[in-house]
Amino acid sequence: MTKKALVTGASRGIGAAIARKLAKRGYEVWLAARSAQALEATQKEIEAAGGRAHTLVLDVSRPEETEAKVAELDREVGGLDMVVANAGIGGSQVPAAQQTFAGARATLETNVMGALATLLPVIPGMVERKSGHIAGVTSLAGEIPLPAAVDYGTSKAALSFFLASAAADLVSRGVLVTDIRPGFVRTDLTAKNRFPMPFLVELDDAAELIDRGLASGKRVIRFPAPLTTAISAGRMMPAGLRDRLVNSKRPI
Ligand SMILES: NC(=O)c1ccc[n+]([C@@H]2O[C@H](COP(=O)([O-])OP(=O)(O)OC[C@H]3O[C@@H](n4cnc5c(N)ncnc54)[C@H](OP(=O)(O)O)[C@@H]3O)[C@@H](O)[C@H]2O)c1
């Protein structure tokens, strides 16, 4: 039977690239985001390559609506096999002293609540069927504090912790959980960045690494290697020393 996948944030960037890969591997994919037109463009691309795709207009910053729409889709298709919570925003990108509560809340609403509202509704069905795969696109920025990333880093660390907690509960229930933690990937989101992005990865290369990790059921997908090595080393430093080092790299 054809496997069915839902990918949020699939109108462009990493989400669209993941959806294209899943369709290539034979999944029937549901592409979700806010802009119907851009979703249709991704859908046409997938269909032109011989895949099967549908669009679902969805604003994950409205979690109740998202939860209801995902639950409805899950029922309609008889159970989604793969759900990738990828939709996300880059956050306020200001130092802590300029971070507003409203800005932080908006980032967390999309990146955390939006992802939870996407993933939680499908877990009971997957557990019942003893099969399924949920994934979230977090970030290496959730592993270590970066400059001017208080809301973004918090949102990604929170989503990573959610995925880790879910994995601990689901590990013997036949449901796979994957935390996708990219470094910098060339997309519209990073095009706005005015600071150095070490080891920037091209979208196609990122999609290949993510797809390979998803296909093999990896628990955590981290890339690129030079950045993951630096971050792992940074995590072992005393916090005060690391704070000073991060501060010295402040872009603003
Ligand atoms: N690019 C990087 O370097 C990088 C690194 C680490 C992690 N990430 C994460 O990867 C994910 C994708 O990033 P990207 O670089 O591909 O960004 P992007 O090119 O800006 O694409 C973001 C996608 O999310 C959708 N989206 C944003 N807000 C949404 C909302 N409220 N409801 C539904 N969809 C929404 C957008 O579609 P609409 O605007 O049409 O809704 C779009 O499809 C994000 O979670 C990001 O944090 C990116």
Short mmCIF file of N, CA and C and ligand atoms in Angstrom, two decimals, residues 9-15 33-35 58-61 86-89 110 137-139 152 156 182-185 187-190, ligand 1:
data_model
loop_
_atom_site.label_atom_id
_atom_site.label_comp_id
_atom_site.label_asym_id
_atom_site.label_seq_id
_atom_site.Cartn_x
_atom_site.Cartn_y
_atom_site.Cartn_z
N GLY A 9 5.28 23.40 6.12
CA GLY A 9 6.30 24.31 5.60
C GLY A 9 6.85 23.78 4.29
N ALA A 10 5.95 23.19 3.49
CA ALA A 10 6.39 22.53 2.24
C ALA A 10 6.20 23.43 1.02
N SER A 11 5.96 24.72 1.25
CA SER A 11 5.78 25.62 0.09
C SER A 11 7.12 26.03 -0.50
N ARG A 12 8.20 25.91 0.29
CA ARG A 12 9.53 26.27 -0.21
C ARG A 12 10.59 25.70 0.75
N GLY A 13 11.85 25.96 0.41
CA GLY A 13 12.95 25.64 1.32
C GLY A 13 13.05 24.17 1.70
N ILE A 14 13.44 23.95 2.95
CA ILE A 14 13.74 22.59 3.43
C ILE A 14 12.50 21.68 3.36
N GLY A 15 11.34 22.22 3.71
CA GLY A 15 10.11 21.42 3.70
C GLY A 15 9.77 20.92 2.30
N ALA A 33 1.23 24.55 4.24
CA ALA A 33 1.82 25.87 4.55
C ALA A 33 0.68 26.89 4.40
N ARG A 34 1.04 28.19 4.51
CA ARG A 34 0.00 29.21 4.40
C ARG A 34 -0.29 29.61 2.96
N SER A 35 0.74 29.65 2.11
CA SER A 35 0.52 30.18 0.76
C SER A 35 0.13 29.10 -0.24
N LEU A 58 -2.57 25.72 5.71
CA LEU A 58 -2.51 25.55 7.16
C LEU A 58 -1.60 26.62 7.75
N ASP A 59 -2.06 27.25 8.83
CA ASP A 59 -1.21 28.22 9.53
C ASP A 59 -0.88 27.62 10.90
N VAL A 60 0.35 27.15 11.07
CA VAL A 60 0.68 26.46 12.32
C VAL A 60 0.76 27.39 13.52
N SER A 61 0.75 28.72 13.25
CA SER A 61 0.72 29.64 14.40
C SER A 61 -0.67 29.69 15.02
N ASN A 86 7.99 20.74 9.96
CA ASN A 86 9.14 21.52 9.48
C ASN A 86 8.85 23.02 9.51
N ALA A 87 7.58 23.41 9.41
CA ALA A 87 7.24 24.84 9.32
C ALA A 87 7.88 25.59 10.47
N GLY A 88 8.54 26.70 10.15
CA GLY A 88 9.17 27.47 11.22
C GLY A 88 9.61 28.83 10.73
N ILE A 89 9.87 29.70 11.69
CA ILE A 89 10.34 31.06 11.37
C ILE A 89 11.68 31.29 12.08
N THR A 110 4.79 29.53 16.62
CA THR A 110 4.97 28.83 15.34
C THR A 110 5.89 27.62 15.50
N VAL A 137 11.80 19.44 12.41
CA VAL A 137 13.02 20.13 11.99
C VAL A 137 13.34 21.15 13.07
N THR A 138 14.39 20.84 13.84
CA THR A 138 14.82 21.74 14.90
C THR A 138 16.02 22.52 14.37
N SER A 139 17.14 22.49 15.03
CA SER A 139 18.31 23.23 14.54
C SER A 139 19.49 22.95 15.47
N TYR A 152 14.65 32.09 19.10
CA TYR A 152 14.82 30.99 18.14
C TYR A 152 15.47 29.78 18.82
N LYS A 156 13.85 25.98 19.37
CA LYS A 156 14.39 24.75 18.79
C LYS A 156 14.81 23.76 19.89
N PRO A 182 19.55 20.79 11.37
CA PRO A 182 20.52 21.33 10.40
C PRO A 182 21.33 22.46 11.00
N GLY A 183 22.51 22.68 10.39
CA GLY A 183 23.24 23.92 10.62
C GLY A 183 22.63 24.96 9.68
N PHE A 184 23.46 25.77 9.04
CA PHE A 184 22.93 26.77 8.11
C PHE A 184 22.69 26.15 6.73
N VAL A 185 21.48 26.34 6.22
CA VAL A 185 21.12 25.83 4.89
C VAL A 185 20.67 27.02 4.04
N THR A 187 18.45 28.98 2.15
CA THR A 187 17.01 29.07 1.84
C THR A 187 16.60 30.54 1.99
N ASP A 188 15.32 30.84 1.76
CA ASP A 188 14.83 32.21 1.95
C ASP A 188 15.07 32.68 3.39
N LEU A 189 14.96 31.73 4.33
CA LEU A 189 15.11 32.08 5.75
C LEU A 189 16.51 32.62 6.04
N THR A 190 17.54 31.97 5.50
CA THR A 190 18.91 32.40 5.78
C THR A 190 19.37 33.53 4.85
N1 LIG B 1 17.64 27.34 6.63
C1 LIG B 1 18.38 27.02 7.70
O1 LIG B 1 19.59 27.33 7.78
C2 LIG B 1 17.77 26.26 8.84
C3 LIG B 1 18.64 25.74 9.80
C4 LIG B 1 18.13 25.02 10.87
C5 LIG B 1 16.78 24.83 10.97
N2 LIG B 1 15.94 25.36 10.03
C6 LIG B 1 14.51 25.12 10.20
O2 LIG B 1 14.01 24.48 9.04
C7 LIG B 1 12.65 24.83 8.86
C8 LIG B 1 12.46 25.31 7.43
O3 LIG B 1 13.28 26.44 7.24
P1 LIG B 1 13.64 27.00 5.79
O4 LIG B 1 15.03 27.47 5.87
O5 LIG B 1 13.23 26.06 4.75
O6 LIG B 1 12.73 28.31 5.78
P2 LIG B 1 11.87 29.02 4.63
O7 LIG B 1 12.52 28.85 3.32
O8 LIG B 1 11.56 30.37 5.15
O9 LIG B 1 10.53 28.13 4.62
C9 LIG B 1 9.71 28.11 5.76
C10 LIG B 1 8.49 27.27 5.45
O10 LIG B 1 7.65 27.27 6.61
C11 LIG B 1 6.37 27.74 6.24
N3 LIG B 1 5.77 28.45 7.36
C12 LIG B 1 6.28 29.50 8.05
N4 LIG B 1 5.38 29.92 8.97
C13 LIG B 1 4.31 29.11 8.84
C14 LIG B 1 3.06 29.03 9.50
N5 LIG B 1 2.73 29.88 10.48
N6 LIG B 1 2.19 28.07 9.13
C15 LIG B 1 2.51 27.20 8.14
N7 LIG B 1 3.67 27.22 7.48
C16 LIG B 1 4.55 28.17 7.83
C17 LIG B 1 6.60 28.62 5.01
O11 LIG B 1 5.44 28.67 4.19
P3 LIG B 1 4.38 29.87 4.13
O12 LIG B 1 5.12 31.14 4.30
O13 LIG B 1 3.76 29.66 2.79
O14 LIG B 1 3.43 29.58 5.25
C18 LIG B 1 7.68 27.83 4.31
O15 LIG B 1 7.12 26.78 3.56
C19 LIG B 1 12.32 25.86 9.93
O16 LIG B 1 11.71 25.23 11.02
C20 LIG B 1 13.69 26.38 10.32
O17 LIG B 1 13.71 26.89 11.62
C21 LIG B 1 16.41 26.06 8.97
#
